[in-house]
Coordinates of C-alpha atoms and ligand atoms in Angstrom, one line a residue:
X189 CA 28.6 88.9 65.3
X190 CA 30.2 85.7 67.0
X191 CA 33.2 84.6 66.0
X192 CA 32.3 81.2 63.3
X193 CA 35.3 79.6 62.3
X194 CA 33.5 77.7 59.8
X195 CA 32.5 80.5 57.5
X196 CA 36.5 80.8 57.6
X197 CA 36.7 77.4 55.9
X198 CA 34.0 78.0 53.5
X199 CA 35.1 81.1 52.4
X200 CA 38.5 79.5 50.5
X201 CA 38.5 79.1 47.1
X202 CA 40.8 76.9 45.3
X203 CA 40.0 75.5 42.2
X204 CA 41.5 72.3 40.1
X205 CA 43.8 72.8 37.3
X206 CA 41.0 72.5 34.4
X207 CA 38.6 74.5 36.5
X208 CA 37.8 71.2 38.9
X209 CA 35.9 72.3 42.3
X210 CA 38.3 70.7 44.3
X211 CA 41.8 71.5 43.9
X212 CA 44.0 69.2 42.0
X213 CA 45.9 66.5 43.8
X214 CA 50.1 67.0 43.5
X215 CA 50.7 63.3 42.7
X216 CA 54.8 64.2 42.9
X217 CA 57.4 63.7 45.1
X218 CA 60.0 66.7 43.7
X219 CA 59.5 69.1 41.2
X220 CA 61.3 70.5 38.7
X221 CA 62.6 74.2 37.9
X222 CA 63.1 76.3 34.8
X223 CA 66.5 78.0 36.4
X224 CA 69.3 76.0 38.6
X225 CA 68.9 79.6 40.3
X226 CA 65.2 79.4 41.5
X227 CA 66.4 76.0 42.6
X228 CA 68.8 77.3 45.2
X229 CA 66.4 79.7 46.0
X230 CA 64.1 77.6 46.7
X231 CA 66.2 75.5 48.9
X232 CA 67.2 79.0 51.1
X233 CA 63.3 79.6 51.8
X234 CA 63.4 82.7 49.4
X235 CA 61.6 81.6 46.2
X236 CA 57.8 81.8 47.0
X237 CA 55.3 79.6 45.2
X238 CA 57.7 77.3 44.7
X239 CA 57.8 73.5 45.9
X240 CA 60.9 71.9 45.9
X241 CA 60.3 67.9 47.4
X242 CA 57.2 67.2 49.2
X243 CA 58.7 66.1 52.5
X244 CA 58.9 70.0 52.8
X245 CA 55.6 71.0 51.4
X246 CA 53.3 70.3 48.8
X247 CA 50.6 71.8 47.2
X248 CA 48.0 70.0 48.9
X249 CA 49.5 70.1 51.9
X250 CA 49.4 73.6 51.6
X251 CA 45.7 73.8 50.4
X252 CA 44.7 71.6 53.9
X253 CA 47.6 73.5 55.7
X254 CA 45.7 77.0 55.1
X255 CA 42.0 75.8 55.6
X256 CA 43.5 74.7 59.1
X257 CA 44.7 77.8 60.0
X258 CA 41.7 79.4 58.6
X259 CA 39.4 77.6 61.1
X260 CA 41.6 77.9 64.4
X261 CA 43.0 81.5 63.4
X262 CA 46.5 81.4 62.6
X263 CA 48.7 82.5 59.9
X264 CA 49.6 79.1 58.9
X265 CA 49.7 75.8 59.2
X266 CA 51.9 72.5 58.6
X267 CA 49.7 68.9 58.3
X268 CA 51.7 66.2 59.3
X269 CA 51.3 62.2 58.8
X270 CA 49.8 61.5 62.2
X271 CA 48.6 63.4 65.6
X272 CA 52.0 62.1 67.3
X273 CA 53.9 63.3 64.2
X274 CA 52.5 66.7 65.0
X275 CA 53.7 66.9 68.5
X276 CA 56.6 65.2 68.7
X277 CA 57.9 67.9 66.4
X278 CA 56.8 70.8 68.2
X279 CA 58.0 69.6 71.4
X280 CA 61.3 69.3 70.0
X281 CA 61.7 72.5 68.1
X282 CA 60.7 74.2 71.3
X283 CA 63.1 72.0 73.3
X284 CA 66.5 71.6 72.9
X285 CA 68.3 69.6 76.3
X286 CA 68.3 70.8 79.5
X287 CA 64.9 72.2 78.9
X288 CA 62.3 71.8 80.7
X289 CA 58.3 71.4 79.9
X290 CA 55.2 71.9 82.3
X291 CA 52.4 70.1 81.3
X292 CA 48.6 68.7 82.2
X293 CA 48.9 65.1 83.4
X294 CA 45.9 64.4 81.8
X295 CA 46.6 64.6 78.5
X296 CA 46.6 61.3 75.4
X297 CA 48.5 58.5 76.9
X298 CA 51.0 58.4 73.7
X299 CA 51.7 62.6 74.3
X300 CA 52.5 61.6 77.9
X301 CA 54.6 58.5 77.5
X302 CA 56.8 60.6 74.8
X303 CA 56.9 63.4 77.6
X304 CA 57.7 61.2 80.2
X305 CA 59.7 57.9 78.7
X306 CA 61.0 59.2 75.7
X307 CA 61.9 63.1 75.7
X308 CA 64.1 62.6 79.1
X309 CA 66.7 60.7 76.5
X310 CA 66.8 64.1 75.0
X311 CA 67.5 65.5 78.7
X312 CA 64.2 67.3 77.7
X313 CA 62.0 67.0 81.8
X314 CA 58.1 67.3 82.0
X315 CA 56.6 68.0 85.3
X316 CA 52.8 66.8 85.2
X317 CA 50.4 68.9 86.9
X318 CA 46.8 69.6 87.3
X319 CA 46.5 72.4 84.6
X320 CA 43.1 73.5 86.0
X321 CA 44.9 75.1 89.1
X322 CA 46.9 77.6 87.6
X323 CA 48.8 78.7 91.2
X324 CA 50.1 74.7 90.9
X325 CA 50.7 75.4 87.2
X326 CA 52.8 78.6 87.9
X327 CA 55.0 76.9 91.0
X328 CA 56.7 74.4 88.7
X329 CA 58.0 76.8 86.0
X330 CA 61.3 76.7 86.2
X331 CA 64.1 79.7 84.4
X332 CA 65.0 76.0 82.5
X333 CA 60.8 76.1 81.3
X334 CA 60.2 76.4 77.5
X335 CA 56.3 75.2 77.0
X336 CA 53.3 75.2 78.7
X337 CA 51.5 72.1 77.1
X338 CA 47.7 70.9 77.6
X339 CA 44.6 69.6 75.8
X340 CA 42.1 72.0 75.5
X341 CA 39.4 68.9 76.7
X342 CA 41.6 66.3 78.2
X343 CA 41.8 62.7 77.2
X344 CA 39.9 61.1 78.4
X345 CA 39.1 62.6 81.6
X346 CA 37.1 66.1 79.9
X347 CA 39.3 68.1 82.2
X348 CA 39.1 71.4 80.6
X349 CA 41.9 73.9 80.1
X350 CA 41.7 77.9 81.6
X351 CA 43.6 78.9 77.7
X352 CA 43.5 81.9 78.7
X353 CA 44.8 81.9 82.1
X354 CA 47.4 79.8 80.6
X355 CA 48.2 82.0 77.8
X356 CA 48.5 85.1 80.5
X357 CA 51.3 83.1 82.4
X358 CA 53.4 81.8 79.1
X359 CA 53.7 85.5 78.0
X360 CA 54.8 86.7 82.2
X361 CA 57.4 83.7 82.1
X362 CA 58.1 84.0 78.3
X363 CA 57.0 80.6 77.2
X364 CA 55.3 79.3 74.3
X365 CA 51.7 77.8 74.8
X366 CA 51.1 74.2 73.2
X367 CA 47.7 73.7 73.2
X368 CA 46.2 70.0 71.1
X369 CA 42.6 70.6 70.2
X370 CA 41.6 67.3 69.3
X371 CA 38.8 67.0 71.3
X372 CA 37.3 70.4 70.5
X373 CA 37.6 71.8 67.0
X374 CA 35.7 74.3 66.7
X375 CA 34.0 74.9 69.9
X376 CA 37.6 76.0 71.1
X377 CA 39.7 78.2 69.5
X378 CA 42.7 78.2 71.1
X379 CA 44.8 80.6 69.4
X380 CA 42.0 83.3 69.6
X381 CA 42.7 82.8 73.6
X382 CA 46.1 83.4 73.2
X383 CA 47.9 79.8 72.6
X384 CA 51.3 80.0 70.3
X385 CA 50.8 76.9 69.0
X386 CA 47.6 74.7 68.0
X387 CA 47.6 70.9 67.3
X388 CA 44.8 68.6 66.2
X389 CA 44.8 64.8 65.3
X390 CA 42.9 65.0 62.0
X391 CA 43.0 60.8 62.6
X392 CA 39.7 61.7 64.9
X393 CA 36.7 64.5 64.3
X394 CA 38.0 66.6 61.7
X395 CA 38.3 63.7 59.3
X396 CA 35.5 62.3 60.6
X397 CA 35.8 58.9 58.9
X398 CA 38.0 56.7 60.6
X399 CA 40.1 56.3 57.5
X400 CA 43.3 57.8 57.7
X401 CA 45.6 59.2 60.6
X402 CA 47.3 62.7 60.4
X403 CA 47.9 66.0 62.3
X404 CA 48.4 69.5 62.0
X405 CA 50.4 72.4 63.5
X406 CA 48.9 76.0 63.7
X407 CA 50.8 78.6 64.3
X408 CA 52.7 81.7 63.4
X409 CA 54.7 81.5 59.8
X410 CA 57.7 81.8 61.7
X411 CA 57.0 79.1 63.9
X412 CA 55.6 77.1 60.5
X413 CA 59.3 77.8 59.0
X414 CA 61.2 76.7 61.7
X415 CA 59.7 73.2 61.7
X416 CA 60.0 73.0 57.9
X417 CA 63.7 74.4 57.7
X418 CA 65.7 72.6 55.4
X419 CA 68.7 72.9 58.1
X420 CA 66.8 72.2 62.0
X421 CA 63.2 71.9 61.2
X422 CA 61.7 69.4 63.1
X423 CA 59.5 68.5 60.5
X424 CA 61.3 68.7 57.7
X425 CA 64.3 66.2 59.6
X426 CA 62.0 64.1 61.3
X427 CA 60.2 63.4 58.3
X428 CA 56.7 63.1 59.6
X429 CA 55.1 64.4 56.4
X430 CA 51.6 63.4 55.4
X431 CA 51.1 61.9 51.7
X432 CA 49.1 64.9 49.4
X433 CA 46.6 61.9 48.3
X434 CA 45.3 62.2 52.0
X435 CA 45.6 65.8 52.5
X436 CA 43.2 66.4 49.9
X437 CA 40.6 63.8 51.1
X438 CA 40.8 65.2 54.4
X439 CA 40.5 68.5 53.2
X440 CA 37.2 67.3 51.0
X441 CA 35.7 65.8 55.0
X442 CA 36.9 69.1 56.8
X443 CA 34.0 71.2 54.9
X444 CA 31.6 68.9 57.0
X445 CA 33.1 69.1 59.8
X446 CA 30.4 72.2 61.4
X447 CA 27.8 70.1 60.5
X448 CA 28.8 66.8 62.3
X449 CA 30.3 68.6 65.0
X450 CA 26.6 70.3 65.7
X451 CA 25.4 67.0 65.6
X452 CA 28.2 65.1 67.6
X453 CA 27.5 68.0 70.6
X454 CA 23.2 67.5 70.2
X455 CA 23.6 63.6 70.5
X456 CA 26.2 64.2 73.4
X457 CA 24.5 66.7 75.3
X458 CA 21.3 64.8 75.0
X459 CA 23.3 61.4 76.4
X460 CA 25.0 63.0 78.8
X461 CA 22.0 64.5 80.7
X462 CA 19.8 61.5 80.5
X463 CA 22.6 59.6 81.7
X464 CA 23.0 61.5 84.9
X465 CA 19.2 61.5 85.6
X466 CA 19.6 57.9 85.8
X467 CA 22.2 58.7 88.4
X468 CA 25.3 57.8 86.5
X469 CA 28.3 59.3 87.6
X470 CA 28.6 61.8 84.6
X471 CA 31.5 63.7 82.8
X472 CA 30.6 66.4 80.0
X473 CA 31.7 69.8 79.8
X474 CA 27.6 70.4 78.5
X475 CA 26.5 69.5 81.8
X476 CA 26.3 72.3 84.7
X477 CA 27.9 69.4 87.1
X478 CA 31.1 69.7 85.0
X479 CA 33.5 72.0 87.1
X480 CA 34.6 73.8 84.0
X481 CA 31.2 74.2 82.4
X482 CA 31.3 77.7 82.6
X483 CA 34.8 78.1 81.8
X484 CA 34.0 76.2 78.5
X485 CA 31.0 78.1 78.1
X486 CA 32.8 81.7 78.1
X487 CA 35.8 80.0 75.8
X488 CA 33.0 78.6 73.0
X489 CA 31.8 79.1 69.7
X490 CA 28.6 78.7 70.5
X491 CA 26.8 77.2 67.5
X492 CA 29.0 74.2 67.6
X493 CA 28.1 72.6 71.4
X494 CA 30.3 71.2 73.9
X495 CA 31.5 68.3 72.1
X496 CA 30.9 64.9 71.3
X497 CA 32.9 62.9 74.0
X498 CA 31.5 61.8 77.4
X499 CA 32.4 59.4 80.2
X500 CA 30.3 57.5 82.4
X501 CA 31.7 55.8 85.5
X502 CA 30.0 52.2 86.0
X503 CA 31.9 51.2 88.9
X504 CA 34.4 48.5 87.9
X505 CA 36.4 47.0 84.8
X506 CA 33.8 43.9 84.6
X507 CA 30.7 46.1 84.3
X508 CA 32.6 48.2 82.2
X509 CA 33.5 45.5 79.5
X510 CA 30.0 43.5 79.6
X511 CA 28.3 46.9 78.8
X512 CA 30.7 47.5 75.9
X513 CA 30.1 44.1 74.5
X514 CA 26.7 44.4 75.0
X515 CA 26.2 47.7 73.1
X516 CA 28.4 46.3 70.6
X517 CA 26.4 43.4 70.0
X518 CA 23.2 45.5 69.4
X519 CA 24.7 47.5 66.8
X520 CA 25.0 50.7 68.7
X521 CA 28.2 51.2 68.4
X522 CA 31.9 50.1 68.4
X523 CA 34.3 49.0 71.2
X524 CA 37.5 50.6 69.5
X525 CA 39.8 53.5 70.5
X526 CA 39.9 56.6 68.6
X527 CA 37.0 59.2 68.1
X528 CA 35.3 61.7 65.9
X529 CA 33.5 58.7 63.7
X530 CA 30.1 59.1 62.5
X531 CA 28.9 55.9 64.6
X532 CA 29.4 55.6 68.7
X533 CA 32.9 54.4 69.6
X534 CA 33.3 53.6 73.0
X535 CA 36.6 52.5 74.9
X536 CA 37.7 51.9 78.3
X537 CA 40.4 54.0 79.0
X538 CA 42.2 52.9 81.9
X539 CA 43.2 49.8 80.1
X540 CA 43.5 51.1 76.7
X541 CA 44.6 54.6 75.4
X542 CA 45.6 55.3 78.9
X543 CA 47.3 52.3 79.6
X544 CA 51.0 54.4 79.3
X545 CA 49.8 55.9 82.5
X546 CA 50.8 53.8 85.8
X547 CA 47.7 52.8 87.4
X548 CA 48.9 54.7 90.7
X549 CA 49.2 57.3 88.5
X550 CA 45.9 56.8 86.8
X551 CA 44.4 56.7 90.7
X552 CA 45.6 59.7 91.8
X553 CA 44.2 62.0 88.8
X554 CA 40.9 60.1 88.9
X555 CA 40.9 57.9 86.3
X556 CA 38.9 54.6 87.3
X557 CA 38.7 51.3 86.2
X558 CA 35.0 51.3 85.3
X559 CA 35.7 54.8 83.3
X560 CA 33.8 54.4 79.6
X561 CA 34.6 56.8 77.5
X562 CA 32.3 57.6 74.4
X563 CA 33.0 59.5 71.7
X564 CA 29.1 60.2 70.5
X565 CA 28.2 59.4 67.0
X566 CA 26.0 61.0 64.0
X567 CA 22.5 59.2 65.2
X568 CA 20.0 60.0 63.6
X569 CA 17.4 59.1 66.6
X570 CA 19.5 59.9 69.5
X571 CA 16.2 59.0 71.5
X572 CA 16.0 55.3 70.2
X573 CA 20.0 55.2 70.9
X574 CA 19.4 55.9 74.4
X575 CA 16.3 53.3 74.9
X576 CA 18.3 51.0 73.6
X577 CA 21.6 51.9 75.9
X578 CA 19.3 51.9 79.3
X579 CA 18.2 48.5 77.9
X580 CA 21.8 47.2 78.0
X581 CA 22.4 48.7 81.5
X582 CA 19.9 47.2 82.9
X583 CA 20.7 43.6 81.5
X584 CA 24.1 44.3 82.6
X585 CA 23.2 45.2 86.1
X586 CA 24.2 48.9 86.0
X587 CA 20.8 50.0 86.5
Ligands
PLP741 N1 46.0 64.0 70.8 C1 44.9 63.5 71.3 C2 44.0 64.3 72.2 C3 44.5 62.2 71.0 O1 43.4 61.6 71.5 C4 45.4 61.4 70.1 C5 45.1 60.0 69.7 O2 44.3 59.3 70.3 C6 46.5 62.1 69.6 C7 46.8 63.4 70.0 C8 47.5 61.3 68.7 O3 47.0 61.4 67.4 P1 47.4 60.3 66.3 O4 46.8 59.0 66.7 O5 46.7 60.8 65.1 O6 48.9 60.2 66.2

């Protein structure tokens, strides 16, 4: 039987206080103890069960922690208040000066300015390559190399990751692999290709609701100590800790998350190949004119699709913007950043979540001015959605 990391969130139990379906929410910032001795314990990491102030963990932070791992297959996991507040961590705790990363240059604008603008103060370097040719990938490790570091599906350019090829070179050169599945819960599970470490934004599909931003680190429970050590845990120091009122409301839209996802991929896939017909240039890992289509086909989970984010080039910034305003105005969707929502957001990237990336920079890996990029919605009549899009096109001068 296939591998369904949904059953794996489904199959938790954890019950309220008085017997409630959904766990109860730890309203509390510290917690008190019967003994000073369990106390100090606590503080060394030895007193299990135990929660000692919820910067370091809390019991809904634990309950969204484990379904996390559940679904991507770690031991453990560690939620944090934001995407960023997931990898900045990681990064670090992996990193200590003079070290040196490798990572895709297609990757979120923010995860590449910290790499490149921010982690050098740190005397932490990044080389940017293209991660799909893992020869060029291999060349720039260096003995100073800690992480290998890629999106599974790039932002935005859908340029997906060889995880396994990747995870085959980390262990020869004895580096961890960081691999942020944002764009692919659970059509991709990293970790079961052999990543170290597994970060999400729960900001986009896995909370599903626009509502809230927060992250998550998957990975070994050593790993998970280290960033929540009292002494040098990222983490823990850094303090990007999400609130337990949000952990649990995420946790109540994660049990969803198969369902929308299923949908987000059938409204894609169904966009995605009448929008190539039409003879748009076309980027969707669903489609057989994506270069990694197979690659993502033999690293799936089937049931869940290829995803519900796709670009279409229109050929310049103007087109670009009076199709978004158009679609905007007909109600089909909205011209906003972010993803995963149950209605159409759509987003020019070149000039918005890319815009960290120089635009000589943006030119040479191929990301263009008139680049959309869509993150697909719940529709219910993906057919009337896409009358209505050609419509636009046309009155726009795209078709
Ligand atoms: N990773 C990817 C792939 C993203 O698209 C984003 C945000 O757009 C992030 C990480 C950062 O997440 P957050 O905004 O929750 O900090």
């Amino acid at each position: 039987m296939s591998f369904k990391p949904a059953n794996n969130i489904q199959d938790l139990q954890y019950f309220g206080e008085f017997g409630g379906v959904n766990p109860s929410i730890s309203d509390s910032s510290t917690y008190t103890f019967l003994s000073a001795k369990t106390m100090f314990d606590t503080f060394e990491g030895n007193a299990d069960g135990c929660y000692l102030y919820s910067r370091h963990s809390s019991p809904s932070n634990l309950y969204l922690g484990e379904a996390l791992a559940a679904m991507e297959g770690t031991e453990t996991a560690n939620v944090t208040a934001s995407g960023m507040g997931a990898i900045t961590p990681v990064i670090m705790q992996l990193c200590g000066a003079g070290d040196h990363v490798v990572s895709s240059r297609t990757i979120y604008g923010g995860t590449y300015a910290f790499l490149k603008n921010f982690a050098p103060r740190l005397n932490i370097t990044t080389s940017f390559v293209d991660i799909t040719k893992l020869d060029i990938v291999e060349a720039e490790i260096t003995k100073n190399t800690k992480v290998l570091y890629c999106e599974s599906v790039s932002n935005p350019l859908l340029e997906v990751a060889d995880i396994e090829g990747l995870a085959n070179l980390a262990k020869k050169h004895n580096l961890k692999l960081v691999v942020d599945n944002t764009f692919s819960p659970l059509s991709i599970s990293p970790a079961k290709l052999g990543a170290d470490v597994v970060i999400h934004s729960l900001t986009k599909f896995i909370n599903g609701s626009s509502d809230t931003v927060g992250g998550v680190v998957c990975g070994t429970q050593d790993f998970i100590n280290e960033l929540r050590s009292v002494n040098d845990g990222a983490c823990m120091l850094l303090g990007s800790t999400m609130d337990s009122l949000r952990a649990s409301s995420i946790l109540k839209n994660l049990r969803t998350l198969h369902i929308r996802m299923q949908q987000h991929s059938h409204n894609a896939s169904y966009l995605a190949e009448k929008f190539e017909k039409l003879g748009l240039k076309t980027v969707y890992p669903g489609l057989t004119s994506h270069p990694s289509h197979q690659l993502f086909k033999n690293m799936m989970n089937k049931q869940y699709g290829f995803g519900g984010m796709l670009t279409i080039d229109v050929g310049s910034l103007d087109k670009a913007n009076a199709l978004m305003e158009l679609m905007q105005e007909k109600n089909l969707g909205y011209l906003a950043v972010s993803l995963g929502f149950y209605k159409t957001l759509f987003s020019a990237p070149g000039t918005s979540t890319s815009s960290e990336i120089p635009e000589d920079e943006q030119e040479e890996m191929g990301l263009s001015d008139g680049l959309i990029r869509f993150s697909i919605g719940l529709d219910a009549d993906i057919e009337r959605t896409y009358n209505m899009m050609n419509q636009c096109m046309k009155e726009v001068g795209i078709l």
